């Protein structure tokens, strides 16, 4: 418990020790903003989730990082696709799908069209209550179709066109209208989803507690609680899609350690003294699959993860060495080695953890703690299959990782 308390104090110190801002889980991409005076400023724009793209724009330039609200700039965009403007929906950015004589914009599940020189018209379908023959019926309001038809009524070819309240259908319809009207237009590229891949390499210590209970008589000389702390190597591979979820990511990788347990019990008799030494050794390779939720602060990121781990016990052995010293003139000694258990080499375990990271130049430094529980990794050998016991393992891992 003392070790855990000291580690938590170290995390608190690590979280407060920083002199620069880090946004860790998210990344900037080349882009631009359009200021209120129509000046275009090039720089980098923060990747945002679908919802947050409409609320604000985080822009990084040589002057630093600034968060802009829809009331402060005319728009922003990414160099490789996707632009957003203001002045269409109240206090919000909308995504430009088609820019031309008739323009099309998207705001979540709502669409807007705006004809050159006119105000924007909203296109949405709501459920309305209608009473027919004394019965209350709930149906979709299709008034948006009539509204769009009126806007495009100067192009006869559009009168018989069918369209749906979906991005693809509306984009094709607005493009067709601009072509019919002989007007220039631009069909905007959609915002591309970027996959962030982070690699991490770290070292640390793992405190392993292996417990045995409900021991049969054959196992009366075994210890019921083994503890060991061993150096551990960590490799982390993280994937995230900031365009869909800014704070969620999936992690895998591996950790490797080489635990070794032992215990001794001595039984003194009138004729014979017996010494029972048992040794448990194995190479441990764990492959986790984790879902991580990150909370970015001004200087650090606090991340929680949980999931399962697929564990491999390699080069394993569980041996009981017995020495009997006979108390006679010759002091004869009898030695024997017996395998008292075998490992179920393929196991699954549950784990959860917390990490704190901060940006250091092109890298991120991370401190992590992970707790794992598992049961049933030791079973009796074939020649003692009638014997019985229960085994469990708890691991507490502390690590210092470098992420890039």
mmCIF file of N, CA, C and O in Angstrom, residues 318-370:
data_model
loop_
_atom_site.group_PDB
_atom_site.id
_atom_site.type_symbol
_atom_site.label_atom_id
_atom_site.label_comp_id
_atom_site.label_asym_id
_atom_site.label_seq_id
_atom_site.Cartn_x
_atom_site.Cartn_y
_atom_site.Cartn_z
ATOM 1 N N UNK A 318 7.185 -25.483 -12.071
ATOM 2 C CA UNK A 318 6.746 -25.384 -10.675
ATOM 3 C C UNK A 318 7.228 -26.655 -9.980
ATOM 4 O O UNK A 318 6.631 -27.729 -10.131
ATOM 5 N N UNK A 319 8.328 -26.545 -9.244
ATOM 6 C CA UNK A 319 9.051 -27.726 -8.728
ATOM 7 C C UNK A 319 9.134 -27.671 -7.208
ATOM 8 O O UNK A 319 9.385 -26.612 -6.610
ATOM 9 N N UNK A 320 8.911 -28.818 -6.589
ATOM 10 C CA UNK A 320 9.104 -28.983 -5.150
ATOM 11 C C UNK A 320 10.359 -29.827 -4.919
ATOM 12 O O UNK A 320 10.433 -30.981 -5.349
ATOM 13 N N UNK A 321 11.352 -29.242 -4.271
ATOM 14 C CA UNK A 321 12.586 -29.959 -3.930
ATOM 15 C C UNK A 321 12.519 -30.356 -2.457
ATOM 16 O O UNK A 321 12.306 -29.500 -1.585
ATOM 17 N N UNK A 322 12.718 -31.633 -2.210
ATOM 18 C CA UNK A 322 12.631 -32.151 -0.840
ATOM 19 C C UNK A 322 13.978 -32.725 -0.417
ATOM 20 O O UNK A 322 14.604 -33.496 -1.167
ATOM 21 N N UNK A 323 14.420 -32.348 0.768
ATOM 22 C CA UNK A 323 15.656 -32.908 1.351
ATOM 23 C C UNK A 323 15.328 -33.481 2.732
ATOM 24 O O UNK A 323 14.810 -32.745 3.595
ATOM 25 N N UNK A 324 15.640 -34.789 2.942
ATOM 26 C CA UNK A 324 15.395 -35.425 4.237
ATOM 27 C C UNK A 324 16.740 -35.815 4.848
ATOM 28 O O UNK A 324 17.532 -36.516 4.216
ATOM 29 N N UNK A 325 16.959 -35.323 6.031
ATOM 30 C CA UNK A 325 18.205 -35.612 6.752
ATOM 31 C C UNK A 325 17.877 -36.568 7.900
ATOM 32 O O UNK A 325 17.124 -36.207 8.829
ATOM 33 N N UNK A 326 18.429 -37.773 7.823
ATOM 34 C CA UNK A 326 18.161 -38.783 8.845
ATOM 35 C C UNK A 326 19.132 -38.612 9.998
ATOM 36 O O UNK A 326 20.362 -38.509 9.797
ATOM 37 N N UNK A 327 18.581 -38.584 11.200
ATOM 38 C CA UNK A 327 19.383 -38.322 12.390
ATOM 39 C C UNK A 327 19.943 -39.641 12.946
ATOM 40 O O UNK A 327 19.489 -40.164 13.949
ATOM 41 N N UNK A 328 20.933 -40.150 12.250
ATOM 42 C CA UNK A 328 21.622 -41.326 12.753
ATOM 43 C C UNK A 328 23.115 -41.082 12.598
ATOM 44 O O UNK A 328 23.552 -39.982 12.250
ATOM 45 N N UNK A 329 23.851 -42.114 12.803
ATOM 46 C CA UNK A 329 25.304 -41.938 12.791
ATOM 47 C C UNK A 329 25.810 -41.459 11.444
ATOM 48 O O UNK A 329 26.788 -40.718 11.356
ATOM 49 N N UNK A 330 25.150 -41.850 10.364
ATOM 50 C CA UNK A 330 25.651 -41.484 9.035
ATOM 51 C C UNK A 330 25.088 -40.164 8.531
ATOM 52 O O UNK A 330 25.596 -39.608 7.557
ATOM 53 N N UNK A 331 24.010 -39.609 9.181
ATOM 54 C CA UNK A 331 23.354 -38.376 8.695
ATOM 55 C C UNK A 331 23.030 -38.471 7.210
ATOM 56 O O UNK A 331 23.315 -37.580 6.417
ATOM 57 N N UNK A 332 22.424 -39.592 6.826
ATOM 58 C CA UNK A 332 22.098 -39.798 5.422
ATOM 59 C C UNK A 332 21.076 -38.771 4.938
ATOM 60 O O UNK A 332 20.153 -38.409 5.646
ATOM 61 N N UNK A 333 21.285 -38.305 3.689
ATOM 62 C CA UNK A 333 20.402 -37.293 3.092
ATOM 63 C C UNK A 333 19.749 -37.871 1.848
ATOM 64 O O UNK A 333 20.429 -38.439 0.986
ATOM 65 N N UNK A 334 18.422 -37.716 1.754
ATOM 66 C CA UNK A 334 17.689 -38.112 0.559
ATOM 67 C C UNK A 334 17.147 -36.860 -0.136
ATOM 68 O O UNK A 334 16.525 -36.007 0.504
ATOM 69 N N UNK A 335 17.393 -36.758 -1.431
ATOM 70 C CA UNK A 335 16.942 -35.605 -2.219
ATOM 71 C C UNK A 335 15.950 -36.050 -3.274
ATOM 72 O O UNK A 335 16.116 -37.116 -3.878
ATOM 73 N N UNK A 336 14.939 -35.230 -3.534
ATOM 74 C CA UNK A 336 13.975 -35.533 -4.598
ATOM 75 C C UNK A 336 13.428 -34.232 -5.184
ATOM 76 O O UNK A 336 13.308 -33.219 -4.487
ATOM 77 N N UNK A 337 13.151 -34.278 -6.488
ATOM 78 C CA UNK A 337 12.525 -33.146 -7.188
ATOM 79 C C UNK A 337 11.228 -33.632 -7.828
ATOM 80 O O UNK A 337 11.233 -34.633 -8.558
ATOM 81 N N UNK A 338 10.151 -32.904 -7.579
ATOM 82 C CA UNK A 338 8.861 -33.281 -8.139
ATOM 83 C C UNK A 338 8.140 -32.041 -8.684
ATOM 84 O O UNK A 338 8.175 -30.969 -8.068
ATOM 85 N N UNK A 339 7.535 -32.250 -9.807
ATOM 86 C CA UNK A 339 6.731 -31.174 -10.368
ATOM 87 C C UNK A 339 5.384 -31.177 -9.657
ATOM 88 O O UNK A 339 4.627 -32.145 -9.743
ATOM 89 N N UNK A 340 5.079 -30.079 -8.922
ATOM 90 C CA UNK A 340 3.844 -30.062 -8.153
ATOM 91 C C UNK A 340 2.689 -29.380 -8.892
ATOM 92 O O UNK A 340 1.536 -29.460 -8.467
ATOM 93 N N UNK A 341 2.988 -28.732 -10.017
ATOM 94 C CA UNK A 341 1.924 -28.082 -10.789
ATOM 95 C C UNK A 341 2.446 -27.788 -12.190
ATOM 96 O O UNK A 341 3.658 -27.775 -12.443
ATOM 97 N N UNK A 342 1.513 -27.579 -13.106
ATOM 98 C CA UNK A 342 1.872 -27.163 -14.462
ATOM 99 C C UNK A 342 1.058 -25.918 -14.810
ATOM 100 O O UNK A 342 0.006 -25.643 -14.220
ATOM 101 N N UNK A 343 1.581 -25.162 -15.761
ATOM 102 C CA UNK A 343 0.927 -23.933 -16.167
ATOM 103 C C UNK A 343 -0.030 -24.167 -17.340
ATOM 104 O O UNK A 343 0.293 -24.914 -18.272
ATOM 105 N N UNK A 344 -1.179 -23.548 -17.249
ATOM 106 C CA UNK A 344 -2.043 -23.420 -18.420
ATOM 107 C C UNK A 344 -1.461 -22.249 -19.218
ATOM 108 O O UNK A 344 -1.678 -21.081 -18.886
ATOM 109 N N UNK A 345 -0.717 -22.552 -20.263
ATOM 110 C CA UNK A 345 0.157 -21.556 -20.882
ATOM 111 C C UNK A 345 -0.592 -20.427 -21.570
ATOM 112 O O UNK A 345 -0.052 -19.330 -21.728
ATOM 113 N N UNK A 346 -1.813 -20.656 -22.025
ATOM 114 C CA UNK A 346 -2.599 -19.605 -22.688
ATOM 115 C C UNK A 346 -3.718 -19.177 -21.747
ATOM 116 O O UNK A 346 -4.588 -19.973 -21.392
ATOM 117 N N UNK A 347 -3.694 -17.905 -21.355
ATOM 118 C CA UNK A 347 -4.662 -17.401 -20.391
ATOM 119 C C UNK A 347 -5.187 -16.042 -20.823
ATOM 120 O O UNK A 347 -4.587 -15.360 -21.673
ATOM 121 N N UNK A 348 -6.288 -15.645 -20.247
ATOM 122 C CA UNK A 348 -6.834 -14.302 -20.442
ATOM 123 C C UNK A 348 -7.010 -13.652 -19.080
ATOM 124 O O UNK A 348 -7.297 -14.339 -18.085
ATOM 125 N N UNK A 349 -6.818 -12.359 -19.027
ATOM 126 C CA UNK A 349 -6.963 -11.635 -17.766
ATOM 127 C C UNK A 349 -7.659 -10.312 -18.020
ATOM 128 O O UNK A 349 -7.779 -9.848 -19.163
ATOM 129 N N UNK A 350 -8.131 -9.707 -16.954
ATOM 130 C CA UNK A 350 -8.779 -8.402 -17.018
ATOM 131 C C UNK A 350 -7.833 -7.360 -16.433
ATOM 132 O O UNK A 350 -7.154 -7.619 -15.426
ATOM 133 N N UNK A 351 -7.823 -6.200 -17.034
ATOM 134 C CA UNK A 351 -6.923 -5.176 -16.550
ATOM 135 C C UNK A 351 -7.518 -3.786 -16.716
ATOM 136 O O UNK A 351 -8.373 -3.545 -17.566
ATOM 137 N N UNK A 352 -7.050 -2.882 -15.891
ATOM 138 C CA UNK A 352 -7.448 -1.472 -15.952
ATOM 139 C C UNK A 352 -6.264 -0.644 -15.493
ATOM 140 O O UNK A 352 -5.392 -1.130 -14.763
ATOM 141 N N UNK A 353 -6.214 0.604 -15.949
ATOM 142 C CA UNK A 353 -5.077 1.430 -15.582
ATOM 143 C C UNK A 353 -5.335 2.903 -15.772
ATOM 144 O O UNK A 353 -6.377 3.326 -16.275
ATOM 145 N N UNK A 354 -4.375 3.684 -15.360
ATOM 146 C CA UNK A 354 -4.424 5.131 -15.521
ATOM 147 C C UNK A 354 -3.046 5.592 -15.959
ATOM 148 O O UNK A 354 -2.023 5.027 -15.552
ATOM 149 N N UNK A 355 -3.021 6.600 -16.842
ATOM 150 C CA UNK A 355 -1.756 7.138 -17.349
ATOM 151 C C UNK A 355 -1.799 8.660 -17.283
ATOM 152 O O UNK A 355 -2.860 9.267 -17.399
ATOM 153 N N UNK A 356 -0.634 9.251 -17.116
ATOM 154 C CA UNK A 356 -0.483 10.698 -17.188
ATOM 155 C C UNK A 356 0.651 10.987 -18.157
ATOM 156 O O UNK A 356 1.736 10.405 -18.041
ATOM 157 N N UNK A 357 0.388 11.848 -19.140
ATOM 158 C CA UNK A 357 1.429 12.138 -20.124
ATOM 159 C C UNK A 357 1.510 13.632 -20.398
ATOM 160 O O UNK A 357 0.560 14.378 -20.207
ATOM 161 N N UNK A 358 2.667 14.050 -20.844
ATOM 162 C CA UNK A 358 2.861 15.441 -21.261
ATOM 163 C C UNK A 358 3.837 15.483 -22.424
ATOM 164 O O UNK A 358 4.670 14.597 -22.597
ATOM 165 N N UNK A 359 3.717 16.517 -23.218
ATOM 166 C CA UNK A 359 4.520 16.680 -24.418
ATOM 167 C C UNK A 359 5.927 17.134 -24.038
ATOM 168 O O UNK A 359 6.097 18.020 -23.220
ATOM 169 N N UNK A 360 6.914 16.512 -24.659
ATOM 170 C CA UNK A 360 8.309 16.906 -24.480
ATOM 171 C C UNK A 360 8.927 16.965 -25.870
ATOM 172 O O UNK A 360 9.392 15.959 -26.394
ATOM 173 N N UNK A 361 8.909 18.137 -26.491
ATOM 174 C CA UNK A 361 9.405 18.262 -27.860
ATOM 175 C C UNK A 361 8.534 17.479 -28.816
ATOM 176 O O UNK A 361 7.319 17.649 -28.863
ATOM 177 N N UNK A 362 9.157 16.590 -29.600
ATOM 178 C CA UNK A 362 8.414 15.778 -30.559
ATOM 179 C C UNK A 362 7.850 14.510 -29.934
ATOM 180 O O UNK A 362 7.179 13.733 -30.605
ATOM 181 N N UNK A 363 8.143 14.297 -28.659
ATOM 182 C CA UNK A 363 7.703 13.089 -27.983
ATOM 183 C C UNK A 363 6.764 13.447 -26.837
ATOM 184 O O UNK A 363 6.574 14.606 -26.493
ATOM 185 N N UNK A 364 6.193 12.407 -26.232
ATOM 186 C CA UNK A 364 5.412 12.554 -25.008
ATOM 187 C C UNK A 364 5.977 11.597 -23.977
ATOM 188 O O UNK A 364 6.269 10.440 -24.288
ATOM 189 N N UNK A 365 6.153 12.096 -22.776
ATOM 190 C CA UNK A 365 6.579 11.247 -21.667
ATOM 191 C C UNK A 365 5.335 10.826 -20.898
ATOM 192 O O UNK A 365 4.428 11.625 -20.673
ATOM 193 N N UNK A 366 5.303 9.570 -20.491
ATOM 194 C CA UNK A 366 4.095 9.027 -19.872
ATOM 195 C C UNK A 366 4.447 8.175 -18.672
ATOM 196 O O UNK A 366 5.383 7.375 -18.701
ATOM 197 N N UNK A 367 3.692 8.362 -17.606
ATOM 198 C CA UNK A 367 3.782 7.507 -16.430
ATOM 199 C C UNK A 367 2.477 6.742 -16.321
ATOM 200 O O UNK A 367 1.391 7.326 -16.462
ATOM 201 N N UNK A 368 2.549 5.443 -16.112
ATOM 202 C CA UNK A 368 1.342 4.635 -16.074
ATOM 203 C C UNK A 368 1.326 3.643 -14.936
ATOM 204 O O UNK A 368 2.373 3.204 -14.446
ATOM 205 N N UNK A 369 0.130 3.317 -14.499
ATOM 206 C CA UNK A 369 -0.075 2.257 -13.508
ATOM 207 C C UNK A 369 -1.174 1.346 -14.039
ATOM 208 O O UNK A 369 -2.174 1.811 -14.583
ATOM 209 N N UNK A 370 -0.975 0.041 -13.922
ATOM 210 C CA UNK A 370 -1.915 -0.930 -14.483
ATOM 211 C C UNK A 370 -2.131 -2.060 -13.487
ATOM 212 O O UNK A 370 -1.172 -2.577 -12.893
#
